[in-house]
Amino acid sequence: EAGVVQSPRYKIIEKKQPVAFWCNPISGHNTLYWYLQNLGQGPELLIRYENEEAVDDSQLPKDRFSAERLKGVDSTLKIQPAELGDSAVYLCASSSGQGNTGELFFGEGSRLTVL
Amino acid sequence: AQSVTQPDIHITVSEGASLELRCNYSYGATPYLFWYVQSPGQGLQLLLKYFSGDTLVQGIKGFEAEFKRSQSSFNLRKPSVHWSDAAEYFCAVGALNAGNNRKLIWGLGTSLAVNP
């Protein structure tokens, strides 16, 4: 079974430029998450989708961040314009929701460097 | 308030030595508990989980963890550490939110270094 796939793995951009990250969750997983992870820190939830609906986006900085999951499968996270402080790893995770356990399956992450 | 505490920010052990990483949680109901590992430049991989039943759970890579309700702890152990175990380890609690969905609350992580 294929895991959560993210791209690109690495991205270097100059500040004020836009950037987008893509995620394909595990097949059949209806719930998709985007997390932010700063160096030496734990993951911080940005947004959670149930199918195509964003059910928790309270931590998403909506002035510059946006996300979509149009068909309820893969998802894109966009930053426009990027700031120096956005340099971090962006993690995508998915879950089946079975048993409502909270168990997550993560992709390898997209490391963003803003110069 | 719901929280997870990993008291040790950084631990160094010698290869072959035993390991225990501490995790304490604050949660009013029966917790769903997880340990994840993150190798350098990688995503998070589930090591083991506890939902109910036997309080000593076995995971991948020779790790185990013990749930102690009286101490609100879920410590991770390994009898003999390998150099490849050097990584960041995260403890998490699955807590129910207002919508009755379970959301992970994360500790800040423990960085493990292994000396040859």
Short mmCIF file of N, CA and C in Angstrom, two decimals, chain A residues 9-10 33 35 37 40-43 45 48 50 56 89 91 99-109 111, chain B residues 32 34 36 38 40-46 49 51 88 90 94 96-97 100-104 106-109:
data_model
loop_
_atom_site.label_atom_id
_atom_site.label_comp_id
_atom_site.label_asym_id
_atom_site.label_seq_id
_atom_site.Cartn_x
_atom_site.Cartn_y
_atom_site.Cartn_z
N ARG A 9 9.94 17.77 -2.19
CA ARG A 9 10.58 17.48 -0.91
C ARG A 9 11.30 18.72 -0.39
N TYR A 10 11.84 19.51 -1.31
CA TYR A 10 12.58 20.70 -0.92
C TYR A 10 12.22 21.84 -1.86
N TYR A 33 -4.63 16.11 6.70
CA TYR A 33 -4.12 17.17 7.57
C TYR A 33 -2.90 17.82 6.93
N TYR A 35 0.27 19.99 8.47
CA TYR A 35 0.95 20.44 9.67
C TYR A 35 2.15 21.29 9.29
N GLN A 37 5.94 22.26 10.84
CA GLN A 37 6.92 21.87 11.85
C GLN A 37 8.15 22.74 11.74
N GLY A 40 13.20 21.72 15.51
CA GLY A 40 13.26 21.42 16.93
C GLY A 40 11.92 21.47 17.64
N GLN A 41 10.86 21.54 16.89
CA GLN A 41 9.52 21.62 17.47
C GLN A 41 8.66 20.44 17.02
N GLY A 42 7.52 20.29 17.69
CA GLY A 42 6.55 19.29 17.26
C GLY A 42 5.68 19.84 16.16
N PRO A 43 4.88 18.98 15.55
CA PRO A 43 3.98 19.43 14.49
C PRO A 43 2.87 20.33 15.03
N LEU A 45 -0.87 21.84 13.83
CA LEU A 45 -1.92 21.66 12.84
C LEU A 45 -2.25 22.99 12.16
N ARG A 48 -7.42 20.75 8.75
CA ARG A 48 -7.88 19.38 8.63
C ARG A 48 -9.08 19.31 7.69
N GLU A 50 -12.13 16.82 6.06
CA GLU A 50 -12.93 15.62 6.01
C GLU A 50 -13.50 15.59 4.58
N ASP A 56 -11.44 22.10 10.17
CA ASP A 56 -10.69 22.80 11.20
C ASP A 56 -9.57 23.58 10.52
N VAL A 89 9.18 22.89 7.79
CA VAL A 89 8.76 21.68 7.08
C VAL A 89 7.24 21.62 7.12
N LEU A 91 4.18 19.26 6.67
CA LEU A 91 3.86 17.84 6.70
C LEU A 91 2.40 17.61 6.34
N GLY A 99 -12.55 3.99 14.01
CA GLY A 99 -12.37 3.90 15.44
C GLY A 99 -12.10 5.24 16.10
N ASN A 100 -11.98 6.30 15.28
CA ASN A 100 -11.76 7.64 15.84
C ASN A 100 -10.61 7.62 16.85
N THR A 101 -9.48 7.05 16.46
CA THR A 101 -8.36 6.91 17.40
C THR A 101 -7.40 8.09 17.36
N GLY A 102 -7.39 8.82 16.26
CA GLY A 102 -6.44 9.90 16.11
C GLY A 102 -5.16 9.49 15.41
N GLU A 103 -5.03 8.20 15.09
CA GLU A 103 -3.80 7.72 14.47
C GLU A 103 -3.60 8.36 13.10
N LEU A 104 -2.42 8.88 12.87
CA LEU A 104 -2.09 9.57 11.63
C LEU A 104 -0.96 8.87 10.90
N PHE A 105 -1.01 8.99 9.56
CA PHE A 105 0.05 8.49 8.71
C PHE A 105 0.63 9.70 7.97
N PHE A 106 1.93 9.88 8.10
CA PHE A 106 2.57 11.08 7.58
C PHE A 106 3.33 10.83 6.29
N GLY A 107 3.40 11.88 5.48
CA GLY A 107 4.32 11.92 4.37
C GLY A 107 5.69 12.34 4.85
N GLU A 108 6.63 12.43 3.92
CA GLU A 108 8.01 12.76 4.29
C GLU A 108 8.23 14.25 4.48
N GLY A 109 7.25 15.04 4.11
CA GLY A 109 7.34 16.47 4.34
C GLY A 109 7.94 17.24 3.18
N ARG A 111 10.23 20.59 2.76
CA ARG A 111 11.03 21.57 3.49
C ARG A 111 11.13 22.85 2.69
N TYR B 32 -5.84 8.01 24.34
CA TYR B 32 -5.28 7.22 23.25
C TYR B 32 -3.86 7.76 23.08
N PHE B 34 0.28 7.67 21.69
CA PHE B 34 1.11 7.34 20.54
C PHE B 34 2.56 7.76 20.80
N TYR B 36 5.72 8.55 18.08
CA TYR B 36 6.17 8.67 16.70
C TYR B 36 7.68 8.94 16.72
N GLN B 38 10.93 10.46 14.24
CA GLN B 38 11.25 11.24 13.05
C GLN B 38 12.75 11.23 12.84
N PRO B 40 16.19 12.19 10.72
CA PRO B 40 16.56 13.45 10.07
C PRO B 40 16.07 13.53 8.63
N GLY B 41 15.36 14.60 8.31
CA GLY B 41 14.88 14.82 6.96
C GLY B 41 13.71 13.97 6.55
N GLN B 42 13.10 13.28 7.52
CA GLN B 42 11.99 12.38 7.20
C GLN B 42 10.71 12.84 7.87
N GLY B 43 9.61 12.23 7.47
CA GLY B 43 8.35 12.47 8.15
C GLY B 43 8.27 11.67 9.42
N LEU B 44 7.12 11.72 10.06
CA LEU B 44 6.93 11.00 11.32
C LEU B 44 6.39 9.60 11.06
N GLN B 45 6.99 8.64 11.74
CA GLN B 45 6.58 7.25 11.61
C GLN B 45 6.05 6.75 12.95
N LEU B 46 4.92 6.07 12.91
CA LEU B 46 4.34 5.54 14.14
C LEU B 46 5.18 4.39 14.67
N LYS B 49 1.31 2.35 19.71
CA LYS B 49 0.11 3.05 20.15
C LYS B 49 -0.56 2.24 21.26
N PHE B 51 -4.46 1.98 23.02
CA PHE B 51 -5.85 2.40 23.07
C PHE B 51 -6.54 1.81 24.31
N GLU B 88 14.42 12.01 16.40
CA GLU B 88 13.54 12.79 17.28
C GLU B 88 12.32 11.93 17.59
N PHE B 90 8.53 11.72 19.37
CA PHE B 90 7.39 12.52 19.80
C PHE B 90 6.33 11.64 20.45
N GLY B 94 -4.29 11.36 21.79
CA GLY B 94 -5.47 11.59 20.97
C GLY B 94 -6.61 12.02 21.87
N LEU B 96 -10.38 13.96 22.46
CA LEU B 96 -11.62 14.33 21.81
C LEU B 96 -11.83 15.83 21.86
N ASN B 97 -12.23 16.40 20.71
CA ASN B 97 -12.52 17.82 20.70
C ASN B 97 -14.03 18.04 20.78
N ASN B 100 -16.37 15.92 18.86
CA ASN B 100 -16.23 14.48 19.14
C ASN B 100 -15.28 13.79 18.17
N ASN B 101 -14.36 14.56 17.58
CA ASN B 101 -13.30 13.97 16.77
C ASN B 101 -12.03 13.95 17.61
N ARG B 102 -11.21 12.94 17.37
CA ARG B 102 -10.00 12.82 18.18
C ARG B 102 -8.86 13.55 17.47
N LYS B 103 -8.23 14.46 18.21
CA LYS B 103 -7.17 15.30 17.66
C LYS B 103 -5.90 15.02 18.44
N LEU B 104 -4.77 14.94 17.76
CA LEU B 104 -3.52 14.66 18.45
C LEU B 104 -2.96 15.91 19.10
N TRP B 106 0.50 17.10 20.80
CA TRP B 106 1.88 16.65 20.69
C TRP B 106 2.76 17.18 21.82
N GLY B 107 3.71 16.34 22.23
CA GLY B 107 4.80 16.83 23.04
C GLY B 107 5.81 17.55 22.16
N LEU B 108 6.79 18.18 22.79
CA LEU B 108 7.78 18.95 22.03
C LEU B 108 8.90 18.08 21.48
N GLY B 109 8.91 16.82 21.87
CA GLY B 109 9.89 15.92 21.31
C GLY B 109 11.13 15.76 22.17
#
